[in-house]
CSV table of C-alpha atoms and ligand atoms in Angstrom, one decimal:
chain,number,residue,atom,x,y,z
T,82,MET,CA,-0.1,0.0,0.0
T,83,ASP,CA,1.3,3.2,-1.0
T,84,VAL,CA,-0.9,6.0,0.2
T,85,ALA,CA,1.0,8.8,-1.9
T,86,GLN,CA,0.8,6.9,-5.1
T,87,ASN,CA,-2.7,6.2,-4.4
T,88,ILE,CA,-3.7,9.7,-3.9
T,89,GLN,CA,-1.8,10.7,-7.2
T,90,LYS,CA,-4.0,8.3,-9.0
T,91,LEU,CA,-7.2,9.4,-7.4
T,92,GLU,CA,-6.3,13.1,-8.0
T,93,GLN,CA,-6.0,12.3,-11.8
T,94,SER,CA,-9.2,10.5,-11.7
T,95,ILE,CA,-11.0,13.3,-9.9
T,96,ALA,CA,-9.6,16.0,-12.0
T,97,GLY,CA,-11.0,14.0,-15.1
T,98,TYR,CA,-14.4,13.7,-13.7
T,99,ALA,CA,-14.2,17.5,-12.7
T,100,GLN,CA,-13.5,18.4,-16.2
T,101,LYS,CA,-16.2,16.2,-17.4
T,102,ALA,CA,-18.8,17.8,-15.1
T,103,GLY,CA,-17.5,21.3,-15.8
T,104,VAL,CA,-16.4,22.2,-12.3
T,105,LEU,CA,-13.0,23.1,-11.0
T,106,ARG,CA,-10.9,20.5,-9.0
T,107,GLU,CA,-10.6,23.1,-6.2
T,108,THR,CA,-14.3,23.2,-5.7
T,109,ILE,CA,-14.3,19.6,-4.4
T,110,THR,CA,-12.9,18.5,-1.0
T,111,VAL,CA,-11.8,15.0,-0.5
T,112,ILE,CA,-12.3,13.7,2.9
T,113,ALA,CA,-9.8,10.7,3.4
T,114,VAL,CA,-11.8,8.2,5.3
T,115,SER,CA,-9.1,6.7,7.6
T,116,LYS,CA,-11.3,4.6,9.9
T,117,THR,CA,-9.7,1.3,11.0
T,118,LYS,CA,-6.3,2.6,9.6
T,119,PRO,CA,-3.3,3.4,11.9
T,120,ALA,CA,-2.2,7.2,12.3
T,121,GLU,CA,0.9,6.6,10.3
T,122,ALA,CA,-1.4,6.0,7.3
T,123,VAL,CA,-3.1,9.3,8.1
T,124,ALA,CA,0.3,10.8,8.4
T,125,GLN,CA,1.3,9.7,4.7
T,126,ALA,CA,-1.9,11.3,3.2
T,127,TYR,CA,-1.1,14.3,5.2
T,128,GLU,CA,2.3,14.5,3.7
T,129,ALA,CA,0.7,14.1,0.3
T,130,GLY,CA,-1.2,17.5,1.1
T,131,TYR,CA,-4.7,15.9,2.2
T,132,ARG,CA,-6.0,18.0,5.5
T,133,ALA,CA,-9.5,16.3,5.7
T,134,PHE,CA,-10.0,13.1,7.3
T,135,GLY,CA,-13.1,11.1,8.2
T,136,GLU,CA,-13.5,8.7,11.1
T,137,ASN,CA,-16.8,6.7,12.2
T,138,LYS,CA,-15.8,5.7,15.7
T,139,VAL,CA,-15.6,8.3,18.5
T,140,GLN,CA,-12.7,6.7,20.6
T,141,GLU,CA,-10.5,6.0,17.4
T,142,MET,CA,-11.1,9.6,16.2
T,143,LEU,CA,-10.1,11.2,19.5
T,144,GLU,CA,-7.0,9.1,19.5
T,145,LYS,CA,-5.8,10.1,16.2
T,146,MET,CA,-6.8,13.8,17.0
T,147,GLU,CA,-4.2,13.5,19.9
T,148,GLU,CA,-1.5,12.0,17.7
T,149,LEU,CA,-1.8,13.9,14.5
T,150,PRO,CA,-1.2,17.6,13.3
T,151,GLN,CA,-3.6,20.3,14.8
T,152,ASP,CA,-4.5,21.7,11.2
T,153,ILE,CA,-6.5,18.8,10.1
T,154,ASP,CA,-10.1,18.9,9.6
T,155,TRP,CA,-11.7,15.9,11.4
T,156,ASN,CA,-14.9,14.8,10.0
T,157,TYR,CA,-17.6,12.2,11.7
T,158,ILE,CA,-19.0,10.4,9.1
T,159,GLY,CA,-20.7,7.3,11.0
T,160,VAL,CA,-23.9,6.6,13.0
T,161,LEU,CA,-23.3,8.8,16.1
T,162,GLN,CA,-24.7,7.4,19.3
T,163,THR,CA,-26.2,9.9,21.6
T,164,ASN,CA,-24.4,8.9,24.4
T,165,LYS,CA,-21.0,9.7,22.4
T,166,VAL,CA,-21.9,13.4,21.9
T,167,LYS,CA,-20.6,14.6,25.0
T,168,TYR,CA,-17.0,13.1,24.2
T,169,ILE,CA,-16.8,15.2,20.8
T,170,ILE,CA,-18.5,18.5,21.0
T,171,ASP,CA,-15.7,20.5,22.4
T,172,LYS,CA,-13.2,18.8,20.5
T,173,GLY,CA,-13.2,21.2,17.6
T,174,ILE,CA,-14.6,18.7,14.8
T,175,PHE,CA,-14.9,20.2,11.5
T,176,LEU,CA,-18.1,18.5,10.3
T,177,ILE,CA,-20.6,16.0,11.6
T,178,HIS,CA,-21.9,14.3,8.4
T,179,SER,CA,-24.6,12.1,9.8
T,180,LEU,CA,-27.2,14.1,11.8
T,181,ASP,CA,-30.0,11.5,11.1
T,182,ARG,CA,-32.7,11.9,13.7
T,183,GLU,CA,-34.2,14.2,16.0
T,184,SER,CA,-32.8,12.7,19.3
T,185,LEU,CA,-29.4,13.3,18.1
T,186,ALA,CA,-30.0,16.9,17.1
T,187,GLY,CA,-31.7,17.4,20.8
T,188,GLU,CA,-28.5,15.9,22.2
T,189,LEU,CA,-26.0,17.9,20.0
T,190,GLN,CA,-27.9,21.1,21.0
T,191,ARG,CA,-28.0,20.1,24.7
T,192,GLN,CA,-24.2,19.5,24.9
T,193,CYS,CA,-23.4,22.6,22.8
T,194,VAL,CA,-25.4,24.8,25.1
T,195,LYS,CA,-23.7,23.2,28.3
T,196,LYS,CA,-20.1,23.9,26.7
T,197,ASP,CA,-21.0,27.1,25.0
T,198,LYS,CA,-20.2,25.9,21.6
T,199,THR,CA,-21.7,25.6,18.1
T,200,VAL,CA,-21.6,22.6,15.9
T,201,ASP,CA,-21.5,22.3,12.1
T,202,VAL,CA,-23.4,19.3,10.6
T,203,LEU,CA,-24.7,17.9,7.4
T,204,VAL,CA,-28.1,16.0,7.4
T,205,GLN,CA,-28.0,12.5,6.3
T,206,LEU,CA,-30.4,11.7,3.7
T,207,ASN,CA,-31.7,8.1,3.2
T,208,ILE,CA,-32.9,8.3,-0.5
T,209,SER,CA,-32.7,4.8,-1.5
T,210,LYS,CA,-34.5,3.7,1.8
T,211,GLU,CA,-32.3,0.4,2.1
T,212,ASP,CA,-33.0,-0.7,5.8
T,213,THR,CA,-29.3,-1.0,6.6
T,214,LYS,CA,-29.0,2.7,6.1
T,215,SER,CA,-29.7,5.6,8.3
T,216,GLY,CA,-30.8,9.1,7.3
T,217,VAL,CA,-33.9,11.2,7.0
T,218,TYR,CA,-36.4,10.3,4.3
T,219,LEU,CA,-37.1,12.9,1.6
T,220,GLU,CA,-40.7,13.1,2.5
T,221,GLU,CA,-39.8,13.8,6.1
T,222,LEU,CA,-37.0,16.3,5.1
T,223,ASP,CA,-38.8,19.6,5.3
T,224,ALA,CA,-40.3,19.0,8.9
T,225,PHE,CA,-36.8,17.7,10.1
T,226,MET,CA,-35.2,20.9,8.6
T,227,ASP,CA,-37.6,23.0,10.4
T,228,LYS,CA,-37.1,21.2,13.7
T,229,VAL,CA,-33.4,21.5,13.6
T,230,ALA,CA,-33.6,25.4,12.5
T,231,GLU,CA,-35.0,26.0,15.9
T,232,LEU,CA,-31.8,24.7,17.7
T,233,SER,CA,-29.7,27.6,17.8
T,234,ASN,CA,-26.3,25.9,18.4
T,235,ILE,CA,-26.6,23.7,15.3
T,236,ARG,CA,-25.5,25.1,11.9
T,237,VAL,CA,-26.7,22.8,9.1
T,238,LYS,CA,-24.0,23.0,6.4
T,239,GLY,CA,-25.5,20.8,3.8
T,240,PHE,CA,-26.5,17.2,3.0
T,241,MET,CA,-24.8,13.9,3.0
T,242,THR,CA,-26.0,10.7,1.4
T,243,ILE,CA,-24.7,7.2,0.6
T,244,GLY,CA,-25.1,5.7,-2.8
T,245,PRO,CA,-27.3,2.5,-3.1
T,246,PHE,CA,-25.6,-0.9,-2.9
T,247,THR,CA,-25.6,-1.5,-6.5
T,248,GLU,CA,-23.3,-1.2,-9.7
T,249,ASP,CA,-26.1,0.1,-11.8
T,250,GLU,CA,-25.1,3.5,-13.0
T,251,VAL,CA,-28.6,4.8,-13.7
T,252,GLU,CA,-29.9,3.9,-10.0
T,253,ILE,CA,-26.7,5.5,-8.3
T,254,ARG,CA,-26.9,8.6,-10.3
T,255,ASN,CA,-30.7,9.0,-9.9
T,256,VAL,CA,-30.0,8.8,-6.1
T,257,PHE,CA,-27.2,11.5,-6.3
T,258,ALA,CA,-29.4,13.5,-8.7
T,259,GLN,CA,-32.0,13.6,-6.0
T,260,ALA,CA,-29.7,14.7,-3.3
T,261,LYS,CA,-28.4,17.6,-5.5
T,262,LYS,CA,-32.0,18.8,-6.2
T,263,GLU,CA,-32.7,18.9,-2.5
T,264,PHE,CA,-29.2,20.6,-1.8
T,265,ASP,CA,-30.0,23.4,-4.3
T,266,ARG,CA,-33.7,23.9,-2.7
T,267,PHE,CA,-32.1,24.4,0.8
T,268,ALA,CA,-28.9,26.3,-0.4
T,269,THR,CA,-31.1,29.3,-1.3
T,270,GLN,CA,-32.7,29.2,2.0
T,271,ILE,CA,-30.1,28.6,4.7
T,272,GLU,CA,-27.0,30.7,4.9
T,273,GLY,CA,-23.8,28.8,5.0
T,274,PHE,CA,-25.4,25.8,3.5
T,275,GLN,CA,-22.6,24.7,1.1
T,276,TYR,CA,-21.6,20.9,1.1
T,277,LEU,CA,-23.0,18.2,-0.6
T,278,SER,CA,-21.2,15.1,0.7
T,279,MET,CA,-21.7,11.9,-1.5
T,280,GLY,CA,-19.5,9.6,-3.3
T,281,MET,CA,-17.3,6.8,-2.0
T,282,THR,CA,-14.3,4.6,-3.7
T,283,ASN,CA,-17.0,2.8,-5.9
T,284,ASP,CA,-19.2,5.6,-7.0
T,285,TYR,CA,-17.3,9.1,-6.5
T,286,GLY,CA,-17.2,9.5,-10.3
T,287,TYR,CA,-20.9,9.5,-10.6
T,288,ALA,CA,-21.1,11.6,-7.5
T,289,ILE,CA,-18.9,14.5,-9.2
T,290,LEU,CA,-20.9,14.3,-12.3
T,291,GLU,CA,-24.0,14.7,-10.3
T,292,GLY,CA,-22.8,17.9,-8.3
T,293,ALA,CA,-21.2,16.5,-5.2
T,294,ASN,CA,-18.5,18.9,-3.7
T,295,MET,CA,-17.4,16.7,-0.8
T,296,LEU,CA,-16.1,13.0,-1.4
T,297,ARG,CA,-15.7,10.4,1.4
T,298,ILE,CA,-13.0,8.2,-0.1
T,299,GLY,CA,-11.3,5.4,2.0
T,300,SER,CA,-10.0,2.3,0.1
T,301,ALA,CA,-9.1,4.1,-2.9
T,302,ILE,CA,-6.4,6.0,-0.7
T,303,PHE,CA,-5.8,3.6,2.1
T,304,GLY,CA,-6.2,0.2,0.5
T,305,ASN,CA,-9.0,-2.3,1.5
T,306,ARG,CA,-10.1,-2.5,5.2
T,307,ILE,CA,-10.5,-5.7,7.0
T,308,TYR,CA,-13.3,-4.2,9.0
T,309,LYS,CA,-15.8,-1.8,7.7
R,481,PLP,C1,-16.4,3.7,5.2
R,481,PLP,C2,-17.1,5.0,4.6
R,481,PLP,C3,-16.5,5.7,3.5
R,481,PLP,C4,-15.5,5.3,2.7
R,481,PLP,O1,-15.6,4.2,1.9
R,481,PLP,P1,-14.9,3.6,0.9
R,481,PLP,O2,-15.6,2.7,0.1
R,481,PLP,O3,-13.6,2.9,1.6
R,481,PLP,O4,-14.3,4.8,-0.2
R,481,PLP,C5,-17.4,6.8,3.2
R,481,PLP,N1,-18.6,7.3,4.0
R,481,PLP,C6,-18.9,6.4,4.9
R,481,PLP,C7,-20.3,6.9,5.5
R,481,PLP,C8,-18.3,5.4,5.4
R,481,PLP,O5,-19.0,4.7,6.4
């Protein structure tokens, strides 16, 4: 596994898709998903120029935060258990990508108030409705966004979604296109609403073509994981 080489290859590929989509490479942020990988692997990606990393376990993220440079933007991309919020709220996380339920919003607000903080989040959309996936259904989205808007310490900066578990291009792109449509609708309504996080190792090309400006990529950078 050569992280620098993987990144070089990935960057060429992303640049190609960006060109095809008619956007500048610089408008797309790569979140290097370092879950299950050691701090040394993160350090290699950091050396290659990446500054945004993604984790899906609270403890693992906190450990890496301690060990690695201060100027890293840490992104929490996994299901966030309500009882873990208190451990991360004052750690300066860049973005939580997975606000997926009211109880989590409530706890984020409570802990933020307690510690006099604000938190930046993405609302996770469950468009393909696979039951292994979390996220807000589109038909519940407006009501959910209204509820979160009442929570003064939570800033919704965009949407996150995970593509459907299929290789079918049309199906995947259709899901991403729906996310983009919702993104555009709210971007005109909410100040600072700017990130559309979609696309992983197997589908980031389609995500770029459908308007993603934040990709969450693990395996293509760090190699396969033994545990997901
Ligand atoms: C693991 C994970 C990724 C990265 O997956 P790869 O297929 O390795 O690129 C992206 N998003 C979420 C939510 C993940 O859990």
